[in-house]
Short mmCIF file of C-alpha atoms and ligand atoms in Angstrom, two decimals:
data_model
loop_
_atom_site.label_atom_id
_atom_site.label_comp_id
_atom_site.label_asym_id
_atom_site.label_seq_id
_atom_site.Cartn_x
_atom_site.Cartn_y
_atom_site.Cartn_z
CA MET A 14 -4.67 21.56 -48.94
CA SER A 15 -7.60 22.75 -50.29
CA ASP A 16 -9.62 25.24 -48.46
CA ASN A 17 -12.40 22.41 -47.77
CA VAL A 18 -9.95 20.09 -45.82
CA GLU A 19 -8.76 22.78 -43.76
CA LYS A 20 -12.73 23.65 -43.21
CA TYR A 21 -13.02 20.34 -41.81
CA ILE A 22 -9.27 19.55 -40.28
CA LYS A 23 -8.63 21.41 -37.32
CA ARG A 24 -4.90 21.62 -36.89
CA GLU A 25 -3.54 22.42 -33.00
CA THR A 26 0.09 23.27 -33.43
CA LYS A 27 2.18 23.68 -30.02
CA GLU A 28 4.60 26.53 -29.95
CA SER A 29 6.48 25.14 -27.35
CA ILE A 30 6.45 22.19 -25.60
CA SER A 31 7.56 21.85 -21.80
CA ASN A 32 10.35 19.66 -21.48
CA LYS A 33 10.01 19.43 -17.55
CA ILE A 34 8.39 16.28 -18.30
CA SER A 35 10.16 14.96 -20.73
CA GLU A 36 13.88 15.45 -19.44
CA LYS A 37 12.69 13.61 -16.31
CA PHE A 38 11.54 10.98 -18.36
CA VAL A 39 14.64 10.63 -20.15
CA ASP A 40 16.75 11.16 -17.01
CA ALA A 41 14.97 7.96 -15.72
CA GLY A 42 14.85 6.21 -18.80
CA LEU A 43 11.67 6.13 -19.78
CA GLU A 44 12.11 7.73 -23.19
CA LYS A 45 10.26 4.87 -24.63
CA ILE A 46 7.35 7.16 -23.88
CA ARG A 47 7.81 8.46 -27.52
CA ALA A 48 6.96 5.34 -28.98
CA CYS A 49 3.09 5.66 -27.95
CA ILE A 50 0.63 5.39 -30.80
CA ASN A 51 -2.31 6.78 -29.00
CA CYS A 52 -4.18 3.44 -29.11
CA GLY A 53 -5.69 3.45 -25.94
CA THR A 54 -5.17 -0.05 -24.98
CA CYS A 55 -4.04 0.99 -21.79
CA THR A 56 -7.15 2.94 -21.06
CA GLY A 57 -9.31 0.30 -22.44
CA GLY A 58 -8.48 -2.28 -20.04
CA CYS A 59 -7.19 0.08 -17.16
CA PRO A 60 -9.29 -1.37 -13.85
CA SER A 61 -9.51 2.23 -12.09
CA GLY A 62 -10.50 3.94 -15.43
CA ARG A 63 -13.85 2.03 -15.22
CA ARG A 64 -15.30 3.43 -12.41
CA THR A 65 -13.60 6.82 -12.62
CA ALA A 66 -12.66 9.88 -15.12
CA TYR A 67 -9.16 8.29 -15.07
CA ARG A 68 -7.64 7.88 -19.02
CA THR A 69 -4.14 6.20 -19.12
CA ARG A 70 -4.09 7.08 -22.60
CA VAL A 71 -4.70 10.82 -22.05
CA ALA A 72 -2.25 11.03 -18.88
CA ILE A 73 0.68 9.32 -21.16
CA ARG A 74 -0.25 11.84 -24.18
CA LYS A 75 -0.14 14.89 -21.89
CA ALA A 76 3.26 13.63 -20.67
CA LEU A 77 4.18 13.08 -24.55
CA THR A 78 3.52 16.55 -25.43
CA GLY A 79 4.49 18.28 -22.22
CA ASP A 80 1.27 19.30 -20.97
CA GLU A 81 1.94 20.26 -17.29
CA SER A 82 -1.72 19.92 -16.48
CA VAL A 83 -0.91 16.03 -16.11
CA LEU A 84 1.00 16.92 -12.74
CA ARG A 85 -2.32 18.82 -11.05
CA ASP A 86 -4.46 15.97 -12.06
CA ILE A 87 -5.91 14.43 -9.40
CA ASP A 88 -6.33 11.20 -12.09
CA ILE A 89 -2.86 9.90 -11.95
CA TRP A 90 -3.37 9.01 -8.05
CA LEU A 91 -6.39 6.93 -9.22
CA CYS A 92 -3.75 4.30 -10.85
CA SER A 93 -3.28 1.34 -8.76
CA THR A 94 -0.43 0.02 -10.14
CA CYS A 95 -1.80 -3.03 -11.14
CA TYR A 96 0.22 -3.44 -14.06
CA TYR A 97 -2.60 -4.28 -16.61
CA CYS A 98 -1.49 -1.75 -19.23
CA TYR A 99 2.04 -2.43 -18.49
CA GLU A 100 1.22 -5.75 -19.90
CA ARG A 101 -0.82 -4.91 -23.03
CA CYS A 102 0.54 -1.81 -24.31
CA PRO A 103 1.45 -3.23 -28.17
CA ARG A 104 4.30 -0.92 -28.45
CA ASN A 105 5.68 -2.40 -24.83
CA ILE A 106 6.13 0.95 -23.16
CA PRO A 107 6.20 0.78 -19.18
CA VAL A 108 3.06 2.28 -18.70
CA THR A 109 2.86 1.77 -15.05
CA ASP A 110 6.69 3.11 -14.77
CA MET A 111 5.35 6.35 -16.50
CA ILE A 112 2.42 7.02 -14.15
CA ILE A 113 4.56 6.08 -10.96
CA LYS A 114 7.18 8.80 -12.47
CA LEU A 115 4.37 11.35 -13.25
CA ARG A 116 3.57 11.05 -9.67
CA ASN A 117 7.23 11.51 -8.68
CA ILE A 118 7.26 14.64 -10.76
CA ALA A 119 3.71 15.82 -9.22
CA VAL A 120 5.49 15.58 -5.62
CA GLU A 121 8.85 17.83 -6.84
CA GLU A 122 6.67 20.19 -8.20
CA GLY A 123 4.38 20.24 -4.95
CA PHE A 124 1.19 18.64 -6.15
CA ILE A 125 1.06 15.95 -3.83
CA LEU A 126 -2.51 15.60 -2.19
CA ASP A 127 -3.13 16.68 1.04
CA ALA A 128 -3.82 12.99 2.41
CA HIS A 129 -0.39 11.80 1.03
CA PHE A 130 1.27 14.71 2.18
CA GLY A 131 -0.02 14.06 5.76
CA LEU A 132 0.73 10.67 5.65
CA ALA A 133 4.21 10.96 4.27
CA ASP A 134 4.77 14.11 6.33
CA LYS A 135 3.73 13.40 9.42
CA ILE A 136 2.82 9.39 10.14
CA PHE A 137 5.35 8.23 7.95
CA TYR A 138 8.54 10.39 8.79
CA GLU A 139 7.53 10.66 12.49
CA THR A 140 6.70 6.78 13.33
CA GLY A 141 8.81 5.06 10.37
CA HIS A 142 5.60 3.44 9.12
CA GLY A 143 2.82 4.27 6.75
CA VAL A 144 0.16 2.48 8.92
CA PRO A 145 1.47 2.33 12.55
CA ALA A 146 0.00 -0.48 14.87
CA ASN A 147 1.27 0.81 17.81
CA GLY A 148 -0.78 3.64 19.74
CA GLU A 149 -4.03 3.71 21.35
CA GLY A 150 -5.96 4.05 18.15
CA ASN A 151 -4.62 1.00 16.46
CA LYS A 152 -5.09 -1.67 18.97
CA LYS A 153 -7.23 -3.32 16.51
CA TRP A 154 -3.88 -4.18 14.27
CA ARG A 155 -2.27 -5.56 17.16
CA ASP A 156 -5.68 -8.08 17.79
CA LEU A 157 -5.38 -8.88 14.73
CA ARG A 158 -1.56 -9.74 14.12
CA GLU A 159 -2.26 -11.47 17.62
CA SER A 160 -5.26 -13.65 16.03
CA TYR A 161 -2.38 -14.86 13.60
CA ASP A 162 -0.56 -16.03 16.13
CA LEU A 163 1.83 -12.89 15.63
CA PRO A 164 3.21 -10.48 18.03
CA PRO A 165 1.18 -7.83 18.40
CA LEU A 166 4.16 -5.50 16.85
CA PRO A 167 6.04 -6.53 13.89
CA PRO A 168 10.17 -6.38 14.66
CA THR A 169 10.72 -2.72 13.39
CA VAL A 170 10.40 0.65 14.89
CA HIS A 171 7.51 -0.46 16.69
CA SER A 172 9.70 -3.22 18.91
CA TYR A 173 12.88 -0.49 18.69
CA PRO A 174 11.64 2.52 19.09
CA GLU A 175 15.12 4.04 19.80
CA ALA A 176 15.46 3.23 16.23
CA VAL A 177 12.88 6.11 15.08
CA GLU A 178 15.74 8.86 15.06
CA GLU A 179 18.27 6.65 12.68
CA CYS A 180 15.01 6.47 10.42
CA LYS A 181 14.63 9.86 10.26
CA THR A 182 18.57 10.53 9.46
CA LEU A 183 18.25 7.96 6.66
CA MET A 184 15.13 9.92 5.18
CA LYS A 185 17.23 13.11 5.58
CA GLU A 186 20.06 11.41 3.83
CA VAL A 187 18.12 10.38 0.73
CA GLY A 188 16.48 13.75 0.39
CA PHE A 189 12.86 12.37 1.61
CA ARG A 190 12.73 15.25 4.53
CA ASP A 191 13.68 17.87 1.86
CA LEU A 192 11.51 16.32 -0.58
CA MET A 193 8.61 17.20 2.06
CA ASP A 194 9.79 20.59 2.89
CA ASN A 195 9.87 21.77 -0.66
CA ALA A 196 6.47 20.10 -1.29
CA LYS A 197 4.87 21.85 2.05
CA GLU A 198 6.24 25.29 0.72
CA LEU A 199 5.00 25.01 -2.67
CA LYS A 200 1.41 23.83 -1.55
CA GLU A 201 1.05 26.96 0.94
CA GLU A 202 2.57 29.25 -1.84
CA ARG A 203 -0.50 28.24 -4.41
CA ALA A 204 -2.98 28.42 -1.21
CA LYS A 205 -1.88 32.17 -0.89
CA GLU A 206 -1.90 32.94 -4.20
CA GLN A 207 -5.43 31.23 -4.80
CA GLU A 208 -6.67 32.97 -1.84
CA LYS A 209 -5.75 36.00 -3.21
CA GLU A 210 -7.52 35.54 -6.52
CA GLU A 211 -10.71 34.45 -4.66
CA GLU A 212 -10.63 38.29 -2.67
CA LYS A 213 -10.05 39.58 -6.02
CA ALA A 214 -12.95 38.05 -7.26
CA ASP A 215 -15.11 39.04 -4.46
CA GLU A 216 -14.37 42.67 -4.54
S1 SF4 B 309 -1.31 1.32 -24.78
FE1 SF4 B 309 0.67 1.84 -25.25
S2 SF4 B 309 0.65 2.73 -27.45
FE2 SF4 B 309 -1.29 2.45 -26.49
S3 SF4 B 309 -2.02 4.26 -26.05
FE3 SF4 B 309 -1.06 3.33 -24.25
S4 SF4 B 309 1.10 3.97 -23.68
FE4 SF4 B 309 0.22 4.03 -25.87
S1 SF4 B 310 -1.20 0.23 -13.94
FE1 SF4 B 310 -2.49 1.87 -13.46
S2 SF4 B 310 -2.94 2.78 -15.43
FE2 SF4 B 310 -2.20 0.79 -15.60
S3 SF4 B 310 -4.02 -0.67 -15.88
FE3 SF4 B 310 -3.49 -0.48 -13.71
S4 SF4 B 310 -4.84 0.97 -12.78
FE4 SF4 B 310 -4.77 1.49 -14.73
#
């Protein structure tokens, strides 16, 4: 290559690529990510990207190159799983499934958002519902149900509260409880590390 070309074309060579993401993608049958041509069709049609800084193509690119910063990126939580990108990708890549997988890996690595963690760890685990309709503060949901001639509480653990413990047992059996406990531990470790760094910076 001539010196002139070297002057204008910058090449970035990755010495080592993290295989944490790619291994999990392969395990989940999502190795099709390797067919991505970085065309940006997914970004172009993404309704979430129209209103935020979220760029689907960038998330896919980072996953493909093993850039683990994508797991810390709040952007992957902005996908509304509308499947628009999935339908339009010229390489038939299941883009939405890949974003969901990235979120799963992020949770395993303790990068779950505080709001999601609170909902999963406390509300869902304790009540068996993501959006509970029972309790003092949730009368509006019961009223809404009744306005459609439905019983105020659905035929779930709300109607059979004794089944909440069974739901918790199920959540433990499938590893959900461990996942949340692990995420909590990792989040706390990171918060402590950050605190130490801030203290150092103030010295
Ligand atoms: S549309 Fe498909 S091929 Fe194009 S950048 Fe997105 S994932 Fe890659
Ligand atoms: S599924 Fe997610 S990434 Fe794909 S177009 Fe919809 S919001 Fe965007």
